[in-house]
């Protein structure tokens, strides 16, 4: 069996990726099974550079705050701000501290220097302004959307003035209270003010759509895309806070699904501009239902952003899942030889790319059972999902950064 797998393993480069696919996809998704490992991000960076230089890709999208990411995009396209500030404030989840992320941003700025706008590479976040402990106030995105419209449309068409939004939003602290994640009674997501804000956000997004012909003549595409991003984020955050206040058994499922729905909207908007490489956790990009266990909840299941985008784009969405052998600094040692990761561990090339459908045929039916992870932050690849992806990127050993 190992010899057969060896015959279908190739080096990880843009040409090998494209050979797996019938055509260049609008969204090429590269998943990772764990976060925070620069070895995986270095591999991502190398692939993105090749996709830019050889395949015409111009956008990379990461699992980070989509609104904060606007600062990163401004830096790489026009040099706005300083690199240190952009790394500190342009990434969520503390990922601005990653050396590999810093190198990505530095390379993008260098690549764009002296290039005209249409040839520049762009940066985007696909995640909402969310952390595992809670969510941001909708203030920034909602007031920014209102300001975009107020600058260009008849003020009598606006559903409210800016002061009304400010009054209904109130202080940010109740929105960002981390205790809400475990105590829904503390949430303001179903208050009378929050319900009114949801209606106003919907009205503002509708106004943005109905004024599209006028806005085409008075704003740039970047301005319109940014306004739509604010609209998606404002409505998504208000929806997320609504479910934060829920007390039903479905609360966490709704929160997880809402987050991936926000990612979906952002990905589809990016894909409308041209081909994009997106890098996020495998669970956000897979076509199969995602699942996880959290605290004392039973198994939670929801459709990932990858599943939702794939339902819209079909073959124009391609998914490469990353699997790995060891993360010894987290107690993930040599994989058992009867697991998918264990079979791949014997391959001579590292890293390598494998056609997932041919790999599934090689493994036979039923496939091996999934590997059991000793580390909560690492999710092994489920061999049963191989037919629903285009390829597997395998990294044998992930060293400590």
XYZ file of C-alpha atoms in Angstrom:
401
model
C 0.000 0.000 0.000
C 2.838 2.409 0.862
C 4.338 1.898 -2.617
C 1.013 2.755 -4.257
C 0.711 5.963 -2.227
C 4.286 6.861 -3.097
C 3.380 6.664 -6.781
C 0.640 9.311 -6.443
C 2.553 11.740 -4.184
C 4.053 14.876 -5.723
C 5.843 18.014 -4.612
C 3.669 20.867 -3.362
C 3.696 23.563 -6.028
C 1.219 25.517 -8.095
C 1.663 23.351 -11.179
C 0.984 20.141 -9.259
C -2.117 21.694 -7.671
C -3.501 22.769 -11.040
C -2.943 19.286 -12.490
C -5.414 17.963 -9.923
C -8.165 20.297 -11.136
C -10.240 20.476 -14.334
C -9.718 24.254 -14.513
C -8.440 27.133 -12.404
C -10.954 27.512 -9.553
C -12.353 30.856 -8.435
C -11.726 29.765 -4.836
C -8.781 27.528 -4.018
C -9.055 26.548 -0.362
C -6.027 25.345 1.585
C -7.006 24.012 4.988
C -4.879 23.390 8.049
C -5.579 20.930 10.897
C -4.183 23.160 13.628
C -3.518 26.855 14.142
C -0.404 28.759 15.113
C 2.292 26.694 13.376
C 4.513 28.813 11.143
C 5.757 25.755 9.239
C 2.267 25.394 7.755
C 2.034 29.134 7.077
C 5.432 29.125 5.336
C 4.109 26.413 3.029
C 1.015 28.547 2.386
C 3.185 31.562 1.597
C 5.288 29.614 -0.917
C 2.182 28.298 -2.679
C 0.600 31.753 -2.824
C 3.715 33.279 -4.367
C 3.686 30.593 -7.071
C -0.043 31.063 -7.708
C 0.523 34.799 -8.138
C 3.526 34.458 -10.428
C 2.337 31.508 -12.521
C -1.448 31.217 -12.309
C -2.755 34.780 -12.108
C -3.998 34.734 -8.516
C -4.180 38.173 -6.950
C -5.913 37.693 -3.575
C -5.143 35.769 -0.413
C -7.824 35.464 2.260
C -7.146 34.308 5.804
C -9.216 33.225 8.791
C -8.934 36.610 10.464
C -11.145 39.641 11.154
C -12.426 40.964 7.815
C -12.749 44.570 9.042
C -9.332 44.697 10.719
C -7.893 43.136 7.564
C -8.736 46.282 5.610
C -5.707 47.887 7.258
C -3.461 45.083 6.000
C -4.830 45.476 2.473
C -4.261 49.240 2.593
C -0.666 48.647 3.653
C 0.160 46.067 0.970
C -1.494 48.070 -1.817
C -0.485 51.630 -0.952
C 1.962 51.486 1.960
C -0.545 53.083 4.349
C 0.671 52.772 7.945
C 3.715 51.043 9.384
C 4.336 47.291 9.228
C 4.516 46.912 13.018
C 1.180 48.686 13.490
C -0.479 46.694 10.722
C 0.668 43.384 12.201
C -0.575 44.416 15.646
C -3.964 45.803 14.648
C -4.727 44.207 11.265
C -5.010 40.603 12.500
C -7.341 39.003 15.023
C -6.645 35.952 17.230
C -3.151 37.385 17.971
C -1.966 36.053 14.591
C -0.151 39.273 13.800
C 2.665 37.945 16.019
C 3.368 35.135 13.543
C 6.673 35.496 11.717
C 5.180 33.763 8.686
C 2.235 36.163 8.562
C 4.644 39.077 8.836
C 6.701 37.681 5.965
C 3.536 37.304 3.863
C 2.586 40.957 4.402
C 6.155 42.130 3.770
C 6.353 40.157 0.500
C 2.976 41.433 -0.693
C 4.025 45.048 -0.106
C 7.305 44.469 -1.936
C 5.534 42.739 -4.838
C 3.060 45.608 -5.205
C 5.675 48.339 -5.176
C 5.498 50.207 -8.507
C 2.791 47.879 -9.875
C -0.498 49.359 -11.130
C -3.669 48.563 -9.191
C -5.023 45.761 -11.432
C -1.725 43.861 -11.134
C -1.396 44.195 -7.363
C -1.974 41.402 -4.875
C -4.664 41.955 -2.258
C -5.178 40.811 1.329
C -8.504 39.982 2.963
C -9.860 38.500 6.145
C -12.900 36.233 5.855
C -13.789 35.887 9.537
C -16.096 38.210 11.402
C -14.830 40.348 14.298
C -15.224 37.299 16.540
C -13.199 35.482 19.173
C -13.993 32.239 20.994
C -14.908 34.337 24.035
C -17.400 36.525 22.216
C -17.946 39.091 19.490
C -17.259 42.744 18.811
C -19.836 45.473 19.049
C -21.539 46.129 15.695
C -20.712 49.828 16.137
C -17.709 50.039 13.802
C -19.273 48.257 10.839
C -22.771 49.714 11.264
C -21.659 53.325 11.621
C -19.164 52.921 8.765
C -21.948 51.638 6.496
C -24.145 54.578 7.483
C -21.287 57.009 6.778
C -20.644 55.494 3.336
C -24.289 55.989 2.389
C -24.650 59.409 3.998
C -21.773 60.684 1.874
C -23.428 59.781 -1.424
C -27.218 59.388 -1.238
C -30.133 61.699 -0.559
C -30.235 62.072 3.252
C -34.034 61.735 3.225
C -33.571 58.115 2.092
C -31.548 57.133 5.154
C -33.604 55.153 7.695
C -32.050 57.087 10.594
C -29.385 59.599 11.505
C -26.020 58.626 12.945
C -27.048 59.805 16.424
C -29.866 57.264 16.455
C -27.418 54.443 15.839
C -25.148 55.739 18.578
C -28.043 55.902 21.057
C -29.270 52.400 20.252
C -25.766 50.907 20.369
C -24.990 52.385 23.778
C -21.620 51.583 25.361
C -19.556 48.800 23.799
C -18.877 46.918 27.047
C -22.184 44.984 27.186
C -21.667 43.833 23.591
C -18.124 42.614 24.247
C -18.687 41.097 27.714
C -16.771 37.776 27.591
C -19.026 36.277 30.277
C -21.895 36.179 27.758
C -20.426 33.103 26.075
C -21.262 31.002 29.129
C -24.140 33.124 30.478
C -26.686 34.075 27.774
C -28.692 36.137 30.291
C -25.943 38.797 30.173
C -26.305 39.316 26.408
C -27.869 42.451 24.926
C -28.449 40.655 21.627
C -32.235 40.411 22.109
C -32.850 43.772 23.749
C -35.356 46.178 22.219
C -32.446 48.306 21.027
C -30.706 45.357 19.366
C -33.913 44.365 17.571
C -34.298 47.896 16.231
C -30.679 47.923 15.143
C -31.244 44.733 13.146
C -34.094 46.412 11.262
C -32.023 49.522 10.611
C -29.049 47.448 9.444
C -31.318 45.622 7.023
C -32.680 48.941 5.745
C -29.171 50.315 5.256
C -28.035 47.229 3.316
C -31.174 47.427 1.168
C -30.500 51.112 0.494
C -26.975 50.211 -0.563
C -28.410 47.727 -3.071
C -31.183 49.948 -4.400
C -28.776 52.850 -4.916
C -26.282 50.709 -6.850
C -26.747 52.487 -10.226
C -26.080 55.872 -8.611
C -23.170 54.606 -6.522
C -21.551 53.187 -9.655
C -21.140 56.730 -10.927
C -19.880 58.423 -7.757
C -17.763 55.799 -5.948
C -14.928 53.415 -6.778
C -15.277 49.655 -6.815
C -13.149 49.452 -3.680
C -15.486 51.903 -1.923
C -18.547 49.863 -2.883
C -16.917 46.583 -1.894
C -15.950 48.070 1.457
C -19.517 49.299 2.055
C -20.866 45.832 1.283
C -18.317 44.347 3.677
C -19.532 46.692 6.409
C -23.113 45.664 5.647
C -22.367 41.934 5.811
C -20.418 42.415 9.022
C -23.040 44.587 10.737
C -25.924 42.227 9.941
C -23.794 39.183 10.772
C -22.693 40.574 14.140
C -26.250 41.530 15.105
C -27.387 38.043 14.159
C -24.506 36.527 16.152
C -25.385 38.587 19.234
C -29.026 37.542 18.851
C -27.973 33.901 19.151
C -25.591 34.739 22.012
C -28.727 35.569 24.014
C -30.396 32.267 23.120
C -30.983 29.697 25.855
C -32.079 26.765 23.692
C -29.962 23.616 23.113
C -29.305 24.851 19.562
C -27.489 28.004 20.720
C -23.924 26.908 19.952
C -24.918 25.345 16.637
C -26.477 28.649 15.568
C -23.354 30.563 16.632
C -21.019 28.261 14.706
C -23.263 28.323 11.632
C -23.568 32.119 11.765
C -19.799 32.507 11.859
C -19.337 30.290 8.802
C -22.185 32.087 7.037
C -20.277 35.352 7.513
C -17.151 33.712 6.081
C -19.198 32.504 3.109
C -20.423 35.978 2.227
C -16.907 37.351 2.389
C -15.480 34.547 0.257
C -18.128 34.871 -2.437
C -17.549 38.623 -2.595
C -13.806 38.072 -3.070
C -14.373 35.397 -5.705
C -16.466 37.871 -7.706
C -13.308 39.950 -8.209
C -11.068 37.099 -9.363
C -9.408 33.868 -8.207
C -8.575 33.748 -4.512
C -6.492 31.476 -2.281
C -8.162 31.095 1.099
C -6.347 29.623 4.094
C -8.274 28.585 7.195
C -8.891 25.564 9.398
C -9.918 22.412 7.550
C -13.218 22.481 9.444
C -14.136 25.843 7.879
C -13.256 24.792 4.325
C -14.393 21.163 4.017
C -17.437 20.118 2.019
C -18.629 17.665 4.666
C -20.523 18.813 7.741
C -18.203 20.179 10.388
C -18.417 18.953 13.953
C -16.847 19.622 17.318
C -17.359 19.097 21.027
C -17.322 22.141 23.266
C -17.501 22.185 27.050
C -20.425 20.031 28.210
C -22.329 20.237 24.918
C -23.164 17.131 22.888
C -21.556 16.841 19.460
C -22.183 20.060 17.506
C -22.646 19.883 13.729
C -23.002 22.644 11.130
C -22.259 23.337 7.472
C -18.885 25.002 6.952
C -18.116 27.993 4.755
C -16.480 25.578 2.316
C -19.648 23.523 2.036
C -21.738 26.661 1.497
C -19.369 28.184 -1.069
C -19.066 24.845 -2.872
C -22.866 24.656 -3.100
C -22.772 28.011 -4.932
C -19.654 27.612 -7.077
C -19.551 23.875 -7.773
C -16.293 22.904 -9.497
C -15.081 26.486 -9.219
C -14.430 25.698 -5.551
C -11.459 23.409 -4.842
C -10.367 22.169 -1.429
C -6.950 20.918 -0.360
C -6.831 19.621 3.208
C -3.563 19.581 5.118
C -2.709 16.531 7.220
C 0.366 16.157 9.388
C 2.419 13.582 11.192
C 3.862 15.072 14.376
C 3.661 18.223 16.492
C 5.932 16.905 19.213
C 5.918 20.148 21.218
C 2.169 19.550 21.688
C 2.465 15.841 22.437
C 1.478 14.701 18.934
C 4.035 11.979 18.241
C 4.568 9.530 15.366
C 1.115 8.509 14.062
C -0.011 4.882 14.356
C 0.828 3.025 11.125
C -2.800 1.959 10.556
C -4.045 5.561 10.317
C -4.062 7.790 7.240
C -1.361 10.010 8.759
C 0.670 6.924 9.661
C 0.543 5.561 6.107
C 1.611 8.935 4.731
C 4.389 9.238 7.331
C 6.425 6.656 5.412
C 6.546 8.772 2.244
C 10.036 9.958 1.261
C 9.018 13.444 0.137
C 8.045 16.093 2.687
C 5.857 17.995 2.195
C 3.885 16.298 -0.550
C 0.612 16.651 -2.451
C -1.646 13.669 -3.120
C -4.751 13.336 -5.287
C -7.392 12.634 -2.621
C -9.707 10.528 -4.803
C -6.843 8.282 -5.903
C -5.718 8.112 -2.281
C -9.213 7.023 -1.233
C -9.153 4.267 -3.865
C -5.753 3.140 -2.624
C -6.934 2.964 0.990
C -9.945 0.852 0.056
C -13.377 0.556 1.612
C -13.869 0.966 4.480
C -11.093 3.529 4.923
C -8.918 3.544 8.052
C -10.440 4.943 11.215
C -9.524 8.556 11.976
C -6.465 9.150 14.109
C -7.150 10.110 17.728
C -5.508 13.385 18.721
C -3.902 13.764 22.168
C -3.927 17.551 21.683
C -7.209 19.475 21.619
C -5.824 22.020 19.153
C -5.159 19.484 16.393
C -7.870 17.764 14.335
C -6.707 14.720 12.350
C -8.061 14.211 8.847
C -11.082 11.918 8.519
C -10.284 9.482 5.666
C -14.003 9.185 4.896
C -13.902 12.789 3.616
C -11.229 12.129 0.972
C -13.708 11.782 -1.942
C -15.086 15.258 -1.184
C -11.798 17.142 -1.594
C -9.354 17.572 -4.451
C -6.097 16.891 -2.677
C -4.201 16.311 0.552
C -1.107 18.287 1.497
C 0.949 16.199 3.905
C 3.559 17.639 6.272
C 5.472 14.954 8.152
C 6.849 16.911 11.114
C 5.905 20.356 12.399
C 8.835 21.782 14.396
C 8.527 24.214 17.247
C 8.750 27.767 15.892
